[in-house]
Amino acid sequence: MAIVVSLSPELEARLREKAAQQGQDISFVAAELLENILDWELQDSEAAIKGIQQGLEDFEAGRFRSLDDFADEQRRKYNLPVDS
């Protein structure tokens, strides 16, 4: 399948440089980069959903603390001033 993508001159130069460094065809490098970012995006989304689900489960099980307790801990940990 052929897809036409318009790139800025700067981005095209970077892509051509990367392809040259790898000794690969520019189309192959572009396809590989797109595949990698799409895989990363999927994994990132799955990790975010898993984290949110875990947070909800923790909350429902009573494993949480108040915002004030968290803020106090962060102020102590990072030597932050107390809000007036």
PDB file of N, CA and C in Angstrom:
ATOM      1  N   MET A   1       0.848  -1.176   0.000  1.00  0.00           N
ATOM      2  CA  MET A   1       0.000   0.000   0.000  1.00  0.00           C
ATOM      3  C   MET A   1       0.890   1.235   0.000  1.00  0.00           C
ATOM      4  N   ALA A   2       0.594   2.146  -0.876  1.00  0.00           N
ATOM      5  CA  ALA A   2       1.371   3.377  -0.959  1.00  0.00           C
ATOM      6  C   ALA A   2       0.618   4.498  -0.261  1.00  0.00           C
ATOM      7  N   ILE A   3       1.327   5.212   0.601  1.00  0.00           N
ATOM      8  CA  ILE A   3       0.780   6.378   1.289  1.00  0.00           C
ATOM      9  C   ILE A   3       1.744   7.528   1.025  1.00  0.00           C
ATOM     10  N   VAL A   4       1.198   8.667   0.688  1.00  0.00           N
ATOM     11  CA  VAL A   4       2.022   9.845   0.443  1.00  0.00           C
ATOM     12  C   VAL A   4       1.960  10.722   1.677  1.00  0.00           C
ATOM     13  N   VAL A   5       3.120  11.056   2.225  1.00  0.00           N
ATOM     14  CA  VAL A   5       3.211  11.894   3.408  1.00  0.00           C
ATOM     15  C   VAL A   5       4.110  13.075   3.078  1.00  0.00           C
ATOM     16  N   SER A   6       3.642  14.274   3.379  1.00  0.00           N
ATOM     17  CA  SER A   6       4.462  15.462   3.163  1.00  0.00           C
ATOM     18  C   SER A   6       5.254  15.752   4.431  1.00  0.00           C
ATOM     19  N   LEU A   7       6.554  15.927   4.268  1.00  0.00           N
ATOM     20  CA  LEU A   7       7.435  16.202   5.393  1.00  0.00           C
ATOM     21  C   LEU A   7       8.049  17.584   5.223  1.00  0.00           C
ATOM     22  N   SER A   8       8.346  18.209   6.332  1.00  0.00           N
ATOM     23  CA  SER A   8       9.085  19.467   6.255  1.00  0.00           C
ATOM     24  C   SER A   8      10.483  19.145   5.731  1.00  0.00           C
ATOM     25  N   PRO A   9      11.157  20.113   5.126  1.00  0.00           N
ATOM     26  CA  PRO A   9      12.517  19.852   4.650  1.00  0.00           C
ATOM     27  C   PRO A   9      13.440  19.367   5.769  1.00  0.00           C
ATOM     28  N   GLU A  10      13.266  19.913   6.967  1.00  0.00           N
ATOM     29  CA  GLU A  10      14.107  19.519   8.091  1.00  0.00           C
ATOM     30  C   GLU A  10      13.875  18.057   8.474  1.00  0.00           C
ATOM     31  N   LEU A  11      12.606  17.661   8.523  1.00  0.00           N
ATOM     32  CA  LEU A  11      12.289  16.281   8.890  1.00  0.00           C
ATOM     33  C   LEU A  11      12.745  15.314   7.804  1.00  0.00           C
ATOM     34  N   GLU A  12      12.570  15.708   6.560  1.00  0.00           N
ATOM     35  CA  GLU A  12      13.030  14.853   5.467  1.00  0.00           C
ATOM     36  C   GLU A  12      14.545  14.665   5.544  1.00  0.00           C
ATOM     37  N   ALA A  13      15.269  15.723   5.845  1.00  0.00           N
ATOM     38  CA  ALA A  13      16.726  15.630   5.960  1.00  0.00           C
ATOM     39  C   ALA A  13      17.122  14.687   7.088  1.00  0.00           C
ATOM     40  N   ARG A  14      16.418  14.790   8.220  1.00  0.00           N
ATOM     41  CA  ARG A  14      16.713  13.896   9.346  1.00  0.00           C
ATOM     42  C   ARG A  14      16.445  12.450   8.971  1.00  0.00           C
ATOM     43  N   LEU A  15      15.336  12.205   8.273  1.00  0.00           N
ATOM     44  CA  LEU A  15      14.989  10.845   7.861  1.00  0.00           C
ATOM     45  C   LEU A  15      16.018  10.305   6.870  1.00  0.00           C
ATOM     46  N   ARG A  16      16.421  11.135   5.929  1.00  0.00           N
ATOM     47  CA  ARG A  16      17.431  10.703   4.952  1.00  0.00           C
ATOM     48  C   ARG A  16      18.763  10.400   5.652  1.00  0.00           C
ATOM     49  N   GLU A  17      19.131  11.228   6.624  1.00  0.00           N
ATOM     50  CA  GLU A  17      20.366  11.006   7.368  1.00  0.00           C
ATOM     51  C   GLU A  17      20.319   9.691   8.138  1.00  0.00           C
ATOM     52  N   LYS A  18      19.186   9.440   8.782  1.00  0.00           N
ATOM     53  CA  LYS A  18      19.026   8.191   9.539  1.00  0.00           C
ATOM     54  C   LYS A  18      19.121   6.983   8.601  1.00  0.00           C
ATOM     55  N   ALA A  19      18.466   7.077   7.452  1.00  0.00           N
ATOM     56  CA  ALA A  19      18.509   5.979   6.489  1.00  0.00           C
ATOM     57  C   ALA A  19      19.935   5.750   6.003  1.00  0.00           C
ATOM     58  N   ALA A  20      20.639   6.829   5.739  1.00  0.00           N
ATOM     59  CA  ALA A  20      22.024   6.703   5.275  1.00  0.00           C
ATOM     60  C   ALA A  20      22.911   6.083   6.350  1.00  0.00           C
ATOM     61  N   GLN A  21      22.728   6.500   7.593  1.00  0.00           N
ATOM     62  CA  GLN A  21      23.519   5.952   8.696  1.00  0.00           C
ATOM     63  C   GLN A  21      23.298   4.449   8.842  1.00  0.00           C
ATOM     64  N   GLN A  22      22.045   4.028   8.597  1.00  0.00           N
ATOM     65  CA  GLN A  22      21.717   2.606   8.750  1.00  0.00           C
ATOM     66  C   GLN A  22      21.973   1.815   7.473  1.00  0.00           C
ATOM     67  N   GLY A  23      22.277   2.521   6.395  1.00  0.00           N
ATOM     68  CA  GLY A  23      22.479   1.839   5.120  1.00  0.00           C
ATOM     69  C   GLY A  23      21.199   1.208   4.607  1.00  0.00           C
ATOM     70  N   GLN A  24      20.077   1.846   4.923  1.00  0.00           N
ATOM     71  CA  GLN A  24      18.768   1.305   4.555  1.00  0.00           C
ATOM     72  C   GLN A  24      18.056   2.257   3.593  1.00  0.00           C
ATOM     73  N   ASP A  25      17.084   1.735   2.900  1.00  0.00           N
ATOM     74  CA  ASP A  25      16.217   2.537   2.055  1.00  0.00           C
ATOM     75  C   ASP A  25      15.369   3.453   2.937  1.00  0.00           C
ATOM     76  N   ILE A  26      15.153   4.669   2.501  1.00  0.00           N
ATOM     77  CA  ILE A  26      14.408   5.646   3.290  1.00  0.00           C
ATOM     78  C   ILE A  26      12.980   5.166   3.584  1.00  0.00           C
ATOM     79  N   SER A  27      12.358   4.471   2.637  1.00  0.00           N
ATOM     80  CA  SER A  27      10.993   3.959   2.862  1.00  0.00           C
ATOM     81  C   SER A  27      10.979   2.912   3.970  1.00  0.00           C
ATOM     82  N   PHE A  28      12.001   2.073   3.992  1.00  0.00           N
ATOM     83  CA  PHE A  28      12.092   1.051   5.039  1.00  0.00           C
ATOM     84  C   PHE A  28      12.254   1.702   6.405  1.00  0.00           C
ATOM     85  N   VAL A  29      13.142   2.693   6.492  1.00  0.00           N
ATOM     86  CA  VAL A  29      13.381   3.376   7.772  1.00  0.00           C
ATOM     87  C   VAL A  29      12.112   4.095   8.230  1.00  0.00           C
ATOM     88  N   ALA A  30      11.421   4.762   7.322  1.00  0.00           N
ATOM     89  CA  ALA A  30      10.185   5.465   7.682  1.00  0.00           C
ATOM     90  C   ALA A  30       9.131   4.474   8.193  1.00  0.00           C
ATOM     91  N   ALA A  31       8.985   3.362   7.501  1.00  0.00           N
ATOM     92  CA  ALA A  31       8.014   2.346   7.922  1.00  0.00           C
ATOM     93  C   ALA A  31       8.380   1.766   9.286  1.00  0.00           C
ATOM     94  N   GLU A  32       9.671   1.515   9.495  1.00  0.00           N
ATOM     95  CA  GLU A  32      10.136   0.977  10.775  1.00  0.00           C
ATOM     96  C   GLU A  32       9.870   1.967  11.919  1.00  0.00           C
ATOM     97  N   LEU A  33      10.138   3.237  11.670  1.00  0.00           N
ATOM     98  CA  LEU A  33       9.885   4.260  12.689  1.00  0.00           C
ATOM     99  C   LEU A  33       8.396   4.358  13.017  1.00  0.00           C
ATOM    100  N   LEU A  34       7.561   4.335  11.991  1.00  0.00           N
ATOM    101  CA  LEU A  34       6.114   4.385  12.223  1.00  0.00           C
ATOM    102  C   LEU A  34       5.630   3.171  13.004  1.00  0.00           C
ATOM    103  N   GLU A  35       6.131   2.012  12.650  1.00  0.00           N
ATOM    104  CA  GLU A  35       5.741   0.799  13.377  1.00  0.00           C
ATOM    105  C   GLU A  35       6.155   0.885  14.846  1.00  0.00           C
ATOM    106  N   ASN A  36       7.379   1.351  15.092  1.00  0.00           N
ATOM    107  CA  ASN A  36       7.861   1.476  16.474  1.00  0.00           C
ATOM    108  C   ASN A  36       7.017   2.446  17.284  1.00  0.00           C
ATOM    109  N   ILE A  37       6.674   3.593  16.720  1.00  0.00           N
ATOM    110  CA  ILE A  37       5.898   4.581  17.474  1.00  0.00           C
ATOM    111  C   ILE A  37       4.474   4.090  17.690  1.00  0.00           C
ATOM    112  N   LEU A  38       3.907   3.397  16.729  1.00  0.00           N
ATOM    113  CA  LEU A  38       2.557   2.859  16.915  1.00  0.00           C
ATOM    114  C   LEU A  38       2.538   1.769  17.987  1.00  0.00           C
ATOM    115  N   ASP A  39       3.578   0.925  18.004  1.00  0.00           N
ATOM    116  CA  ASP A  39       3.689  -0.091  19.055  1.00  0.00           C
ATOM    117  C   ASP A  39       3.859   0.563  20.424  1.00  0.00           C
ATOM    118  N   TRP A  40       4.727   1.581  20.491  1.00  0.00           N
ATOM    119  CA  TRP A  40       4.956   2.290  21.754  1.00  0.00           C
ATOM    120  C   TRP A  40       3.675   2.950  22.240  1.00  0.00           C
ATOM    121  N   GLU A  41       2.942   3.582  21.330  1.00  0.00           N
ATOM    122  CA  GLU A  41       1.698   4.255  21.706  1.00  0.00           C
ATOM    123  C   GLU A  41       0.685   3.265  22.272  1.00  0.00           C
ATOM    124  N   LEU A  42       0.580   2.104  21.675  1.00  0.00           N
ATOM    125  CA  LEU A  42      -0.335   1.071  22.162  1.00  0.00           C
ATOM    126  C   LEU A  42       0.081   0.605  23.555  1.00  0.00           C
ATOM    127  N   GLN A  43       1.365   0.342  23.751  1.00  0.00           N
ATOM    128  CA  GLN A  43       1.855  -0.100  25.059  1.00  0.00           C
ATOM    129  C   GLN A  43       1.652   0.986  26.110  1.00  0.00           C
ATOM    130  N   ASP A  44       1.879   2.247  25.735  1.00  0.00           N
ATOM    131  CA  ASP A  44       1.704   3.359  26.659  1.00  0.00           C
ATOM    132  C   ASP A  44       0.238   3.482  27.077  1.00  0.00           C
ATOM    133  N   SER A  45      -0.662   3.349  26.133  1.00  0.00           N
ATOM    134  CA  SER A  45      -2.094   3.418  26.434  1.00  0.00           C
ATOM    135  C   SER A  45      -2.516   2.272  27.342  1.00  0.00           C
ATOM    136  N   GLU A  46      -2.026   1.078  27.052  1.00  0.00           N
ATOM    137  CA  GLU A  46      -2.359  -0.080  27.878  1.00  0.00           C
ATOM    138  C   GLU A  46      -1.827   0.097  29.298  1.00  0.00           C
ATOM    139  N   ALA A  47      -0.629   0.642  29.434  1.00  0.00           N
ATOM    140  CA  ALA A  47      -0.051   0.873  30.760  1.00  0.00           C
ATOM    141  C   ALA A  47      -0.850   1.928  31.524  1.00  0.00           C
ATOM    142  N   ALA A  48      -1.294   2.955  30.826  1.00  0.00           N
ATOM    143  CA  ALA A  48      -2.092   4.004  31.475  1.00  0.00           C
ATOM    144  C   ALA A  48      -3.420   3.438  31.964  1.00  0.00           C
ATOM    145  N   ILE A  49      -4.063   2.646  31.146  1.00  0.00           N
ATOM    146  CA  ILE A  49      -5.340   2.035  31.535  1.00  0.00           C
ATOM    147  C   ILE A  49      -5.136   1.112  32.726  1.00  0.00           C
ATOM    148  N   LYS A  50      -4.079   0.324  32.697  1.00  0.00           N
ATOM    149  CA  LYS A  50      -3.782  -0.584  33.814  1.00  0.00           C
ATOM    150  C   LYS A  50      -3.535   0.208  35.094  1.00  0.00           C
ATOM    151  N   GLY A  51      -2.797   1.313  35.007  1.00  0.00           N
ATOM    152  CA  GLY A  51      -2.538   2.147  36.179  1.00  0.00           C
ATOM    153  C   GLY A  51      -3.803   2.758  36.748  1.00  0.00           C
ATOM    154  N   ILE A  52      -4.670   3.216  35.866  1.00  0.00           N
ATOM    155  CA  ILE A  52      -5.942   3.791  36.314  1.00  0.00           C
ATOM    156  C   ILE A  52      -6.796   2.720  36.984  1.00  0.00           C
ATOM    157  N   GLN A  53      -6.865   1.539  36.377  1.00  0.00           N
ATOM    158  CA  GLN A  53      -7.636   0.448  36.968  1.00  0.00           C
ATOM    159  C   GLN A  53      -7.096   0.083  38.347  1.00  0.00           C
ATOM    160  N   GLN A  54      -5.760   0.028  38.478  1.00  0.00           N
ATOM    161  CA  GLN A  54      -5.152  -0.295  39.765  1.00  0.00           C
ATOM    162  C   GLN A  54      -5.485   0.775  40.796  1.00  0.00           C
ATOM    163  N   GLY A  55      -5.440   2.031  40.384  1.00  0.00           N
ATOM    164  CA  GLY A  55      -5.788   3.120  41.291  1.00  0.00           C
ATOM    165  C   GLY A  55      -7.227   3.034  41.768  1.00  0.00           C
ATOM    166  N   LEU A  56      -8.128   2.708  40.875  1.00  0.00           N
ATOM    167  CA  LEU A  56      -9.537   2.566  41.255  1.00  0.00           C
ATOM    168  C   LEU A  56      -9.724   1.389  42.215  1.00  0.00           C
ATOM    169  N   GLU A  57      -9.038   0.287  41.933  1.00  0.00           N
ATOM    170  CA  GLU A  57      -9.123  -0.880  42.824  1.00  0.00           C
ATOM    171  C   GLU A  57      -8.563  -0.544  44.204  1.00  0.00           C
ATOM    172  N   ASP A  58      -7.438   0.172  44.238  1.00  0.00           N
ATOM    173  CA  ASP A  58      -6.855   0.577  45.520  1.00  0.00           C
ATOM    174  C   ASP A  58      -7.821   1.466  46.290  1.00  0.00           C
ATOM    175  N   PHE A  59      -8.438   2.406  45.600  1.00  0.00           N
ATOM    176  CA  PHE A  59      -9.380   3.311  46.257  1.00  0.00           C
ATOM    177  C   PHE A  59     -10.559   2.539  46.836  1.00  0.00           C
ATOM    178  N   GLU A  60     -11.117   1.635  46.025  1.00  0.00           N
ATOM    179  CA  GLU A  60     -12.263   0.849  46.473  1.00  0.00           C
ATOM    180  C   GLU A  60     -11.900  -0.041  47.663  1.00  0.00           C
ATOM    181  N   ALA A  61     -10.637  -0.462  47.749  1.00  0.00           N
ATOM    182  CA  ALA A  61     -10.183  -1.323  48.843  1.00  0.00           C
ATOM    183  C   ALA A  61      -9.711  -0.505  50.049  1.00  0.00           C
ATOM    184  N   GLY A  62      -9.816   0.830  49.938  1.00  0.00           N
ATOM    185  CA  GLY A  62      -9.425   1.675  51.061  1.00  0.00           C
ATOM    186  C   GLY A  62      -7.934   1.955  51.140  1.00  0.00           C
ATOM    187  N   ARG A  63      -7.201   1.655  50.078  1.00  0.00           N
ATOM    188  CA  ARG A  63      -5.760   1.903  50.064  1.00  0.00           C
ATOM    189  C   ARG A  63      -5.497   3.273  49.442  1.00  0.00           C
ATOM    190  N   PHE A  64      -5.685   4.307  50.246  1.00  0.00           N
ATOM    191  CA  PHE A  64      -5.437   5.672  49.785  1.00  0.00           C
ATOM    192  C   PHE A  64      -5.172   6.548  50.994  1.00  0.00           C
ATOM    193  N   ARG A  65      -4.715   7.766  50.721  1.00  0.00           N
ATOM    194  CA  ARG A  65      -4.515   8.725  51.800  1.00  0.00           C
ATOM    195  C   ARG A  65      -5.042  10.073  51.335  1.00  0.00           C
ATOM    196  N   SER A  66      -5.197  10.968  52.268  1.00  0.00           N
ATOM    197  CA  SER A  66      -5.781  12.258  51.926  1.00  0.00           C
ATOM    198  C   SER A  66      -4.779  13.100  51.138  1.00  0.00           C
ATOM    199  N   LEU A  67      -5.316  14.065  50.425  1.00  0.00           N
ATOM    200  CA  LEU A  67      -4.467  14.996  49.689  1.00  0.00           C
ATOM    201  C   LEU A  67      -3.574  15.774  50.654  1.00  0.00           C
ATOM    202  N   ASP A  68      -4.119  16.141  51.808  1.00  0.00           N
ATOM    203  CA  ASP A  68      -3.318  16.879  52.796  1.00  0.00           C
ATOM    204  C   ASP A  68      -2.116  16.060  53.258  1.00  0.00           C
ATOM    205  N   ASP A  69      -2.327  14.764  53.519  1.00  0.00           N
ATOM    206  CA  ASP A  69      -1.213  13.899  53.931  1.00  0.00           C
ATOM    207  C   ASP A  69      -0.154  13.807  52.828  1.00  0.00           C
ATOM    208  N   PHE A  70      -0.620  13.648  51.591  1.00  0.00           N
ATOM    209  CA  PHE A  70       0.302  13.569  50.460  1.00  0.00           C
ATOM    210  C   PHE A  70       1.072  14.877  50.308  1.00  0.00           C
ATOM    211  N   ALA A  71       0.374  16.005  50.395  1.00  0.00           N
ATOM    212  CA  ALA A  71       1.025  17.304  50.242  1.00  0.00           C
ATOM    213  C   ALA A  71       2.050  17.527  51.352  1.00  0.00           C
ATOM    214  N   ASP A  72       1.711  17.151  52.571  1.00  0.00           N
ATOM    215  CA  ASP A  72       2.664  17.287  53.681  1.00  0.00           C
ATOM    216  C   ASP A  72       3.926  16.459  53.415  1.00  0.00           C
ATOM    217  N   GLU A  73       3.742  15.244  52.942  1.00  0.00           N
ATOM    218  CA  GLU A  73       4.897  14.383  52.653  1.00  0.00           C
ATOM    219  C   GLU A  73       5.779  15.003  51.572  1.00  0.00           C
ATOM    220  N   GLN A  74       5.162  15.534  50.527  1.00  0.00           N
ATOM    221  CA  GLN A  74       5.935  16.137  49.446  1.00  0.00           C
ATOM    222  C   GLN A  74       6.678  17.390  49.914  1.00  0.00           C
ATOM    223  N   ARG A  75       6.050  18.188  50.767  1.00  0.00           N
ATOM    224  CA  ARG A  75       6.719  19.380  51.307  1.00  0.00           C
ATOM    225  C   ARG A  75       7.946  18.981  52.122  1.00  0.00           C
ATOM    226  N   ARG A  76       7.804  17.931  52.937  1.00  0.00           N
ATOM    227  CA  ARG A  76       8.949  17.463  53.731  1.00  0.00           C
ATOM    228  C   ARG A  76      10.026  16.871  52.828  1.00  0.00           C
ATOM    229  N   LYS A  77       9.615  16.052  51.884  1.00  0.00           N
ATOM    230  CA  LYS A  77      10.554  15.352  51.009  1.00  0.00           C
ATOM    231  C   LYS A  77      11.383  16.329  50.170  1.00  0.00           C
ATOM    232  N   TYR A  78      10.739  17.382  49.676  1.00  0.00           N
ATOM    233  CA  TYR A  78      11.423  18.314  48.770  1.00  0.00           C
ATOM    234  C   TYR A  78      11.687  19.674  49.410  1.00  0.00           C
ATOM    235  N   ASN A  79      11.526  19.743  50.746  1.00  0.00           N
ATOM    236  CA  ASN A  79      11.794  20.971  51.498  1.00  0.00           C
ATOM    237  C   ASN A  79      11.058  22.172  50.886  1.00  0.00           C
ATOM    238  N   LEU A  80       9.775  21.976  50.657  1.00  0.00           N
ATOM    239  CA  LEU A  80       8.928  23.025  50.069  1.00  0.00           C
ATOM    240  C   LEU A  80       8.309  23.863  51.171  1.00  0.00           C
ATOM    241  N   PRO A  81       8.044  25.123  50.901  1.00  0.00           N
ATOM    242  CA  PRO A  81       7.416  25.967  51.914  1.00  0.00           C
ATOM    243  C   PRO A  81       5.966  25.559  52.144  1.00  0.00           C
ATOM    244  N   VAL A  82       5.478  25.790  53.331  1.00  0.00           N
ATOM    245  CA  VAL A  82       4.078  25.509  53.674  1.00  0.00           C
ATOM    246  C   VAL A  82       3.245  26.643  53.121  1.00  0.00           C
ATOM    247  N   ASP A  83       2.127  26.291  52.486  1.00  0.00           N
ATOM    248  CA  ASP A  83       1.220  27.328  51.958  1.00  0.00           C
ATOM    249  C   ASP A  83       0.673  28.162  53.099  1.00  0.00           C
ATOM    250  N   SER A  84       0.539  29.451  52.860  1.00  0.00           N
ATOM    251  CA  SER A  84      -0.004  30.336  53.891  1.00  0.00           C
ATOM    252  C   SER A  84      -1.470  30.571  53.669  1.00  0.00           C
TER     253      SER A  84
END
